[in-house]
Coordinates of C-alpha atoms and ligand atoms in Angstrom, one line a residue:
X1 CA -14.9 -9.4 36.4
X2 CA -16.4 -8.8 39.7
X3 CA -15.7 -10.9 42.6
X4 CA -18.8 -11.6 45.2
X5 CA -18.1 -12.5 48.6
X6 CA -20.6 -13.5 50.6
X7 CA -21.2 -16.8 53.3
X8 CA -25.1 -16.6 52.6
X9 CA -25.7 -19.0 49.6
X10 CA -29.3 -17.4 48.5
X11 CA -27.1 -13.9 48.2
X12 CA -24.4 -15.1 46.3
X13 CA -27.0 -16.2 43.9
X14 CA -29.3 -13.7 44.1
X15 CA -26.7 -11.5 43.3
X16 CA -24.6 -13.2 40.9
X17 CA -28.1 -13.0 39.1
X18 CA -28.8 -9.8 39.0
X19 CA -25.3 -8.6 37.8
X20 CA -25.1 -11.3 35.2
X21 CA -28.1 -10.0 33.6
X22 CA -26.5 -6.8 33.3
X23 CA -24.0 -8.1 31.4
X24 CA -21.5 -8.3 34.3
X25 CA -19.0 -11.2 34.6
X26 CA -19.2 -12.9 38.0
X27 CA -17.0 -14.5 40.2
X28 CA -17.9 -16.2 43.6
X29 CA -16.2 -17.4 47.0
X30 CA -18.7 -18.1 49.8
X31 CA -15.7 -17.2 52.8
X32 CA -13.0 -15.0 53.0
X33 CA -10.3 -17.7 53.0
X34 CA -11.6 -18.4 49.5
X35 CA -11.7 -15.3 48.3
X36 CA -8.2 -14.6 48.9
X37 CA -7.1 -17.5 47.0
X38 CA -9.2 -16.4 44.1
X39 CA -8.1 -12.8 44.3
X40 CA -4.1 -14.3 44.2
X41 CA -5.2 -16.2 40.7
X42 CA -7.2 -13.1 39.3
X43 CA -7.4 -9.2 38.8
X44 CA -10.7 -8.3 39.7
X45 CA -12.3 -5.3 38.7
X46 CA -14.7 -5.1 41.8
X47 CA -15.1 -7.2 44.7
X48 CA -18.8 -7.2 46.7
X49 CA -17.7 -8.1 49.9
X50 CA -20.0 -9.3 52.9
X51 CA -18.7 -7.9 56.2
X52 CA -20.1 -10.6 58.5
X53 CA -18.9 -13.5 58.0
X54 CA -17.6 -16.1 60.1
X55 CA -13.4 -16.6 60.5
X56 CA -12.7 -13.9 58.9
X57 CA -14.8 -10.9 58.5
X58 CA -15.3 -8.8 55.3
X59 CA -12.6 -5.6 57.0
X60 CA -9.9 -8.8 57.4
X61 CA -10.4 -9.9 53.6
X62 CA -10.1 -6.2 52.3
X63 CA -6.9 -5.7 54.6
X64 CA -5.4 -8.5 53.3
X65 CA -6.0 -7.8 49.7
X66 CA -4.9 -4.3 49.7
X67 CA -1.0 -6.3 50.2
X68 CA -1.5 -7.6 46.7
X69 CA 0.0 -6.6 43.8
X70 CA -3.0 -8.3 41.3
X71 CA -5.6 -6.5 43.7
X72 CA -3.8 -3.2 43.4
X73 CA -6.8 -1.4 40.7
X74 CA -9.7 -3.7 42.6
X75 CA -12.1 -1.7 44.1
X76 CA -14.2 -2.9 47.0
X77 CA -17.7 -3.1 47.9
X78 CA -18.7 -3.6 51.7
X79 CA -22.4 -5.1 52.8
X80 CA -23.0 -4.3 56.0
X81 CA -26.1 -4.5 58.2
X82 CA -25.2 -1.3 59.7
X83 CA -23.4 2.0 58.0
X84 CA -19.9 1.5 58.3
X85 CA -17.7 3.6 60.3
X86 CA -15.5 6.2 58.7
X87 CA -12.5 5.2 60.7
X88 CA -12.0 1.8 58.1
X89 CA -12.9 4.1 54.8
X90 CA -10.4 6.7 56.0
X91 CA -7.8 4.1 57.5
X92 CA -6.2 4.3 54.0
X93 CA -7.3 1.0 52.0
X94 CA -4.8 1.6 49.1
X95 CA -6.4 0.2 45.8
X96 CA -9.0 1.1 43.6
X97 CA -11.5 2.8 45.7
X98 CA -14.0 1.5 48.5
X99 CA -17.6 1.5 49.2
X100 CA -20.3 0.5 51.3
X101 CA -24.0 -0.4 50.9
X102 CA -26.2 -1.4 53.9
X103 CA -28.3 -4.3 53.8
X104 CA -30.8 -5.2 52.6
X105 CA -29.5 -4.5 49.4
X106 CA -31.2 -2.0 47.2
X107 CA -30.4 -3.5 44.1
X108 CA -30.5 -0.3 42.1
X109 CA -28.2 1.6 44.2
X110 CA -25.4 -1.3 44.2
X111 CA -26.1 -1.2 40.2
X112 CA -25.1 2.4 40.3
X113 CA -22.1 1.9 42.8
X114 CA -20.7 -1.0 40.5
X115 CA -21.3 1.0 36.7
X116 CA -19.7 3.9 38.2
X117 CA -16.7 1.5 39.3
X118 CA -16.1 -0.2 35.8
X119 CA -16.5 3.5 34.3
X120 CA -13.6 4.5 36.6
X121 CA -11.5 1.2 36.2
X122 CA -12.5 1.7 32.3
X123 CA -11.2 5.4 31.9
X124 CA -8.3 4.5 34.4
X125 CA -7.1 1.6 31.8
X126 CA -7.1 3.8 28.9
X127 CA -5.3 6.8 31.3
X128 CA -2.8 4.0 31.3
X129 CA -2.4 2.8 27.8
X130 CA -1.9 6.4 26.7
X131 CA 0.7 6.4 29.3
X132 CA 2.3 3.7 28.3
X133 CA 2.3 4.5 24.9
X134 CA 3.3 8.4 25.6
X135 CA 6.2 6.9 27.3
X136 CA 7.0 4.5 24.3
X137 CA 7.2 7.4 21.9
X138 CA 9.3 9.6 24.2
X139 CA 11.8 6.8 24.4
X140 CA 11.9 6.5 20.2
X141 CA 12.7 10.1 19.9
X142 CA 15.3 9.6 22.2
X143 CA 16.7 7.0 20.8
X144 CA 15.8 8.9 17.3
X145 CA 17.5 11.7 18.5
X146 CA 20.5 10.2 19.6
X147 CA 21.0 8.2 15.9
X148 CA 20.8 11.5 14.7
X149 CA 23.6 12.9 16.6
X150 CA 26.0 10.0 16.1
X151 CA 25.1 10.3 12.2
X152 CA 25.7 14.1 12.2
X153 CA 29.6 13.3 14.3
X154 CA 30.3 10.3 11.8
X155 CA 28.8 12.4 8.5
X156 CA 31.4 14.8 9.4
X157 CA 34.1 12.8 9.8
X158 CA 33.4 10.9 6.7
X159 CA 33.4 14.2 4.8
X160 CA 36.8 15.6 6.1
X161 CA 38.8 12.4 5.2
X162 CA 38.4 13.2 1.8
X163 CA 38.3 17.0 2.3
X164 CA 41.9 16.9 4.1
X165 CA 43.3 14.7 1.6
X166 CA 42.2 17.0 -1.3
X167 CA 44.3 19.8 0.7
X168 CA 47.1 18.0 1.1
X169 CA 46.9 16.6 -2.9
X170 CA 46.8 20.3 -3.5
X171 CA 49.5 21.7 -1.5
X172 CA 51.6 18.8 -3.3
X173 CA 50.5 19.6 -6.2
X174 CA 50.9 23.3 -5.8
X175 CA 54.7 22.5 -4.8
X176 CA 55.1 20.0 -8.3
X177 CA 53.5 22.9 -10.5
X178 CA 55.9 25.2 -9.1
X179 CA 59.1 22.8 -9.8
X180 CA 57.5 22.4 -13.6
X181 CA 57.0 18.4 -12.7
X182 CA 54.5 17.8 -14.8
X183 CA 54.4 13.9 -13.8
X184 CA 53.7 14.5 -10.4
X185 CA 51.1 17.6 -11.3
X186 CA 49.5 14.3 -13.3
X187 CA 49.6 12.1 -10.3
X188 CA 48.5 14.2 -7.3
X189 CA 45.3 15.8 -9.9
X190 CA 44.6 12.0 -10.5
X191 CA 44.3 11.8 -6.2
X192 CA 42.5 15.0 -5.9
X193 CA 39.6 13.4 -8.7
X194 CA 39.3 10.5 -6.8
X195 CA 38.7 12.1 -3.2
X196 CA 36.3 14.3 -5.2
X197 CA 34.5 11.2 -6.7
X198 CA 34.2 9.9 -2.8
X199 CA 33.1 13.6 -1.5
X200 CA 30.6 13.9 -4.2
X201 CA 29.0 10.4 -3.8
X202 CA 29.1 11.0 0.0
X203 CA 27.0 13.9 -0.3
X204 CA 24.7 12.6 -3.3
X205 CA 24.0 9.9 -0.5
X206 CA 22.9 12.5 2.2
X207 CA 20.6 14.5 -0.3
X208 CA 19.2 11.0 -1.1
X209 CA 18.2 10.7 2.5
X210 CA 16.8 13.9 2.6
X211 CA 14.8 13.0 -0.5
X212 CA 13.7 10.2 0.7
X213 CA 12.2 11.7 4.2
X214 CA 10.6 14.5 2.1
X215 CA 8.8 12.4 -0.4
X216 CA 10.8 13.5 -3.1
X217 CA 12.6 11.2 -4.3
X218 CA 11.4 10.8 -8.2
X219 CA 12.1 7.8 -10.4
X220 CA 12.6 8.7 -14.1
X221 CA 11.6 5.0 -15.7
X222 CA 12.4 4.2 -19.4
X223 CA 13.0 0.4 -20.9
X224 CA 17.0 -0.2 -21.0
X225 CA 18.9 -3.4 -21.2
X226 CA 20.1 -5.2 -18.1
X227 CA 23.2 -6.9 -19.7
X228 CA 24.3 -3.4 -20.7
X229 CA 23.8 -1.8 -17.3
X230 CA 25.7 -4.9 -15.7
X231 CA 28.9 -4.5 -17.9
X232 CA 29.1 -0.7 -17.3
X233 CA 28.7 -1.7 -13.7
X234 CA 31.5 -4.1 -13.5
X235 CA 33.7 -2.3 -15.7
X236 CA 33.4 1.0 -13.2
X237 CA 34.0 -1.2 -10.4
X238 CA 36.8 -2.8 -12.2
X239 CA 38.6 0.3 -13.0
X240 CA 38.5 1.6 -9.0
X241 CA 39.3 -1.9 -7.7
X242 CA 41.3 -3.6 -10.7
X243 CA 43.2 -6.4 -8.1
X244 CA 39.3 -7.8 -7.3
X245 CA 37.5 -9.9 -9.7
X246 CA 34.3 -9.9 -10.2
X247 CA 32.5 -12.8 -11.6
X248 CA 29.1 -12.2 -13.1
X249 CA 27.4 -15.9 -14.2
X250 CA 24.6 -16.0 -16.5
X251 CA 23.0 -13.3 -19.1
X252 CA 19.8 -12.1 -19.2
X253 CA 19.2 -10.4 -22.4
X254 CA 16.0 -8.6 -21.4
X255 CA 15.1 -5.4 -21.2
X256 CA 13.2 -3.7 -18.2
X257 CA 11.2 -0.9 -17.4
X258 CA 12.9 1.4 -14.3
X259 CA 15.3 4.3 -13.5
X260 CA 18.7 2.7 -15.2
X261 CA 20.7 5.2 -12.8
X262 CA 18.7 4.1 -9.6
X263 CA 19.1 0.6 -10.1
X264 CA 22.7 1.1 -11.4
X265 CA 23.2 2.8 -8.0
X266 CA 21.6 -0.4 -6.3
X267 CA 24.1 -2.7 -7.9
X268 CA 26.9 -0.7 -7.4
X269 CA 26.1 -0.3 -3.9
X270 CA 26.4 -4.1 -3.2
X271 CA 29.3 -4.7 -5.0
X272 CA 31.1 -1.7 -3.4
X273 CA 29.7 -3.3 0.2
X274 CA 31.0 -6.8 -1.0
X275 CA 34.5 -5.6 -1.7
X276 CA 34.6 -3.4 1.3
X277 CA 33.3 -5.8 4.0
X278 CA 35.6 -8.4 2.4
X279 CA 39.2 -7.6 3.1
X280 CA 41.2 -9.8 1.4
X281 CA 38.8 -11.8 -0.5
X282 CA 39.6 -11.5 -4.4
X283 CA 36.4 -12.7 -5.7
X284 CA 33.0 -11.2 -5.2
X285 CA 30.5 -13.1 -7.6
X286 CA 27.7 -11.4 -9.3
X287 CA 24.3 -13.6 -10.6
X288 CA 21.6 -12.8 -12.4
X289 CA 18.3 -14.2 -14.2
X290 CA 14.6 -14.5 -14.4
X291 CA 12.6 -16.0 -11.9
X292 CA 8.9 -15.8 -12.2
X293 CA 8.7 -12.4 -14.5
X294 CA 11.1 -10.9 -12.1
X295 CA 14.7 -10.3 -12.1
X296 CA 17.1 -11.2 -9.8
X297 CA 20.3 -10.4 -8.9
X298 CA 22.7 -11.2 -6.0
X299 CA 26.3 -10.6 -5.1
X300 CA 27.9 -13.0 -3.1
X301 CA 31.1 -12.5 -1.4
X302 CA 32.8 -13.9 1.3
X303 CA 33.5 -11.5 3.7
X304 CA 32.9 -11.1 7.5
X305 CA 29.1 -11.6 7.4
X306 CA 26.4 -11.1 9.8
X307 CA 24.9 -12.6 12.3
X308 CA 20.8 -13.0 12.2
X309 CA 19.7 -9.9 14.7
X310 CA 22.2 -7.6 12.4
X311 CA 20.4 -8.9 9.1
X312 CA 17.5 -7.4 10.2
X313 CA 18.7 -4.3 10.5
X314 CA 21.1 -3.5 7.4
X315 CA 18.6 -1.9 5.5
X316 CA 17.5 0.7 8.3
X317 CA 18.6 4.0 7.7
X318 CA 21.9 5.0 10.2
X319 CA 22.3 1.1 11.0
X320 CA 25.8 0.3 10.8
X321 CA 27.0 -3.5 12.6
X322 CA 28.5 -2.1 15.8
X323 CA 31.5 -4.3 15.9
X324 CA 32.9 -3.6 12.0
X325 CA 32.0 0.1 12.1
X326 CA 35.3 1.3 14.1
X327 CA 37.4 -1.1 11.1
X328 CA 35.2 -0.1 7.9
X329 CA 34.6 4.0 7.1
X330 CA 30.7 3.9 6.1
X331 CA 27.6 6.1 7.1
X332 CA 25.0 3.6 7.1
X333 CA 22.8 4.8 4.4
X334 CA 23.6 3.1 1.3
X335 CA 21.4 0.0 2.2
X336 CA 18.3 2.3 3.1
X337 CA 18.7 4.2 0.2
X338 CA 19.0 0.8 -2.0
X339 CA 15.9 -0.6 -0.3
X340 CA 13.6 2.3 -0.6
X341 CA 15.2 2.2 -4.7
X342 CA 14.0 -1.4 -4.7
X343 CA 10.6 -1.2 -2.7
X344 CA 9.5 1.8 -5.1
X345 CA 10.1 -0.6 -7.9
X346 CA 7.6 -2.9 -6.8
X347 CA 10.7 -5.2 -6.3
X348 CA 11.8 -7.0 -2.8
X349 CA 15.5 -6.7 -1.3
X350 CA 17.2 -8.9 0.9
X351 CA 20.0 -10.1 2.4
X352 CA 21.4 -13.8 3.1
X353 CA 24.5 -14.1 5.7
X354 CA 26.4 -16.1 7.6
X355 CA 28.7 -14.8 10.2
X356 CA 32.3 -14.9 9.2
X357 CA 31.4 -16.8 6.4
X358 CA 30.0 -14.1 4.1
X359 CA 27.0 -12.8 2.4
X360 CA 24.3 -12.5 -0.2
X361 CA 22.8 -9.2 -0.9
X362 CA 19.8 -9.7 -3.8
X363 CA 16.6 -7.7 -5.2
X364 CA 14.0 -9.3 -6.8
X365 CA 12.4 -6.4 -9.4
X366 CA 9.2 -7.0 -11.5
X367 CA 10.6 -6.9 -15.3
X368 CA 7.9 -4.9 -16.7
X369 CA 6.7 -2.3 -14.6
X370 CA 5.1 0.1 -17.0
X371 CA 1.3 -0.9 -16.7
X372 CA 2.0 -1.5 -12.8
X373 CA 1.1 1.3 -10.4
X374 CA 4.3 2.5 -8.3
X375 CA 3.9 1.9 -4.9
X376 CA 3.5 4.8 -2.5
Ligands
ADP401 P1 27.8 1.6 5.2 O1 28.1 3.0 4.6 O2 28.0 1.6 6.6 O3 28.5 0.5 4.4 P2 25.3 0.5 4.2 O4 23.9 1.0 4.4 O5 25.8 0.2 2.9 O6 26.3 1.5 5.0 O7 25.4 -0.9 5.1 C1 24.9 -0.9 6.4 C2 25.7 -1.9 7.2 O8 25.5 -3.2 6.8 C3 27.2 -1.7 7.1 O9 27.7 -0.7 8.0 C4 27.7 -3.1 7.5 O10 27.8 -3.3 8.9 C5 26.6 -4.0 6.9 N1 27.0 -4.6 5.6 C6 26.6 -4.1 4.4 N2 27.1 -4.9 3.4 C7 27.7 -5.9 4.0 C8 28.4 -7.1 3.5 N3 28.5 -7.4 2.2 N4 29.0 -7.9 4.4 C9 28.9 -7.7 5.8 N5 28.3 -6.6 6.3 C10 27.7 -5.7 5.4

């Protein structure tokens, strides 16, 4: 918007005309006082500014503006009956740029002056956006960056837990084999499977991620029975955690169209999450049915929970709740993995919670899928 300044009424219309017809927005003050109380409300893009006026002259006004900060892109135009000396140009007037045209006004010249200035203000804007939004990306990679580094430290770490108790397993076991204890050969073997269970889903988990970045990760759908997934489920996770119960209400005998494997991997993944983030807890409850043509499943448990800015998060890839991550061993990939599962189902995954209460992971998937186009 352009701001005319002017104590002549017939110029501030005569004016406000002729750059209103040019598709200009106009703004008006008739003294210099009033001017400055506009310019404190609003950022003008240009501001036509008489010279002689009485109280305070057009040189005072543009002094005084050059102080504000909503004046700081404004550029100025002086009238002036006479050319205006170089010393107040060159005195350093801080903002957008300054001009003069003597009076009378040749109407085409000032038309020129005041495109060029909205061409400058215009390209200046966008100099700025892409600024701003330069800056905004460097900051994600950063921050990108620096997930990526704490990922890499706590990847490793979560690999040589197992790693160093499969050596240790082995030197044992070494030592039992050599005494001809064939008990203990049993026991520490039964150890060294189970650290190799945790090694190998650890790193099936990382290629996943890698899949998943590089497009590849492939779905190989057929129709298979969700009550038969669900007790293969809870018998695994019975036999690794035998002292928790899980309690599955309701049967769907339907079948569904999807990856069994990938959705097996999706169930398992909350009910390992429930028993994990619920020391103590016993009971983790598992429900299912059909909703709508859709099925859907939640596990409930009653563990530490989350509070509302950390829901958001859990199923971003690296995000782990800050305050549980030093007390629970996890790499923060499970949920991302499970939601990207979900998603390329045409399903919907969420997660209810209630801070030190407990929580409610679910999916929602579409039971038949086979005439349905998987989403990209
Ligand atoms: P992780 O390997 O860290 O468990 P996940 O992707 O499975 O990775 O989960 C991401 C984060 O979400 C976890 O680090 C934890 O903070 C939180 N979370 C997941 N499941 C639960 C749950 N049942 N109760 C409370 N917090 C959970």
């Amino acid at each position: 918007m352009i701001l005319i300044v002017d104590d002549t009424p017939e110029n501030l219309i005569s004016l406000q005309k002729v750059l209103e017809k040019n598709n200009f927005e106009v703004d008006t003050a008739s003294s210099g006082r009033e001017a400055l109380t506009k310019v404190l409300k609003t950022s003008y893009v240009l501001i036509i500014l008489d010279v002689q006026m009485p109280d305070m002259d057009g040189f005072e006004v543009a002094e005084a503006i050059s102080g504000y900060s909503k004046a700081k892109e404004t550029a100025i135009i002086f009238l002036s009956a006479a050319s205006i000396e170089s010393k107040f140009i060159s005195k350093g007037y801080l903002s957008g740029g300054l001009d003069y045209i003597t009076k009378p006004v040749d109407i085409n010249i000032l038309l020129l002056k005041v495109k060029t200035f909205y061409r400058i203000y215009e390209q200046n804007r966008k100099l700025k956006e892409m600024q701003t939004k330069l800056l905004e990306e460097i900051e994600f990679r950063k921050i990108a960056e620096r997930k990526k580094d704490e990922f890499i430290s706590i990847a490793s770490h979560e690999l040589k837990t197992p790693l160093t108790s499969v050596k240790g397993y082995v030197q044992l076991l070494n030592r039992s084999a050599q005494k001809g204890d064939t008990s203990m050969v049993g026991e520490h073997l039964g150890k060294v499977q189970v650290q190799i269970e945790k090694l190998s889903s650890l790193i099936a988990d990382l290629l996943d991620v890698s899949k998943i970045e590089g497009g590849k990760l492939k779905f190989q759908k057929q129709y298979f029975s969700v009550e038969g997934l669900l007790n293969n489920v809870i018998e695994v996770i019975q036999h690794s955690d035998p002292e928790v119960q899980i309690i599955k209400n309701n049967q769907v005998n339907c079948q569904i169209y999807a990856d069994e494997m990938r959705i097996e991997q999706v169930i398992i993944n909350f009910l390992t999450n429930a028993i994990k983030y619920s020391p103590g807890t016993q009971k983790i409850q598992l429900n299912v049915n059909i909703e709508n043509e859709k099925l859907h499943l939640s596990v409930i448990d009653h563990g530490i929970g989350m509070l509302p800015e950390q829901q958001q998060h859990v199923f971003d890839k690296f995000y782990r709740v800050e305050e549980s991550s030093q007390r629970f061993q996890g790499l923060g990939i499970g949920l991302y993995i499970c939601a990207e599962i979900i998603r390329r189902h045409g399903g919907d995954i969420g997660v209810k919670s209630e801070y030190g209460k407990g929580s409610e992971f679910y999916f929602f998937l579409p039971v038949s899928l086979q005439n349905k186009a998987e989403p990209s």
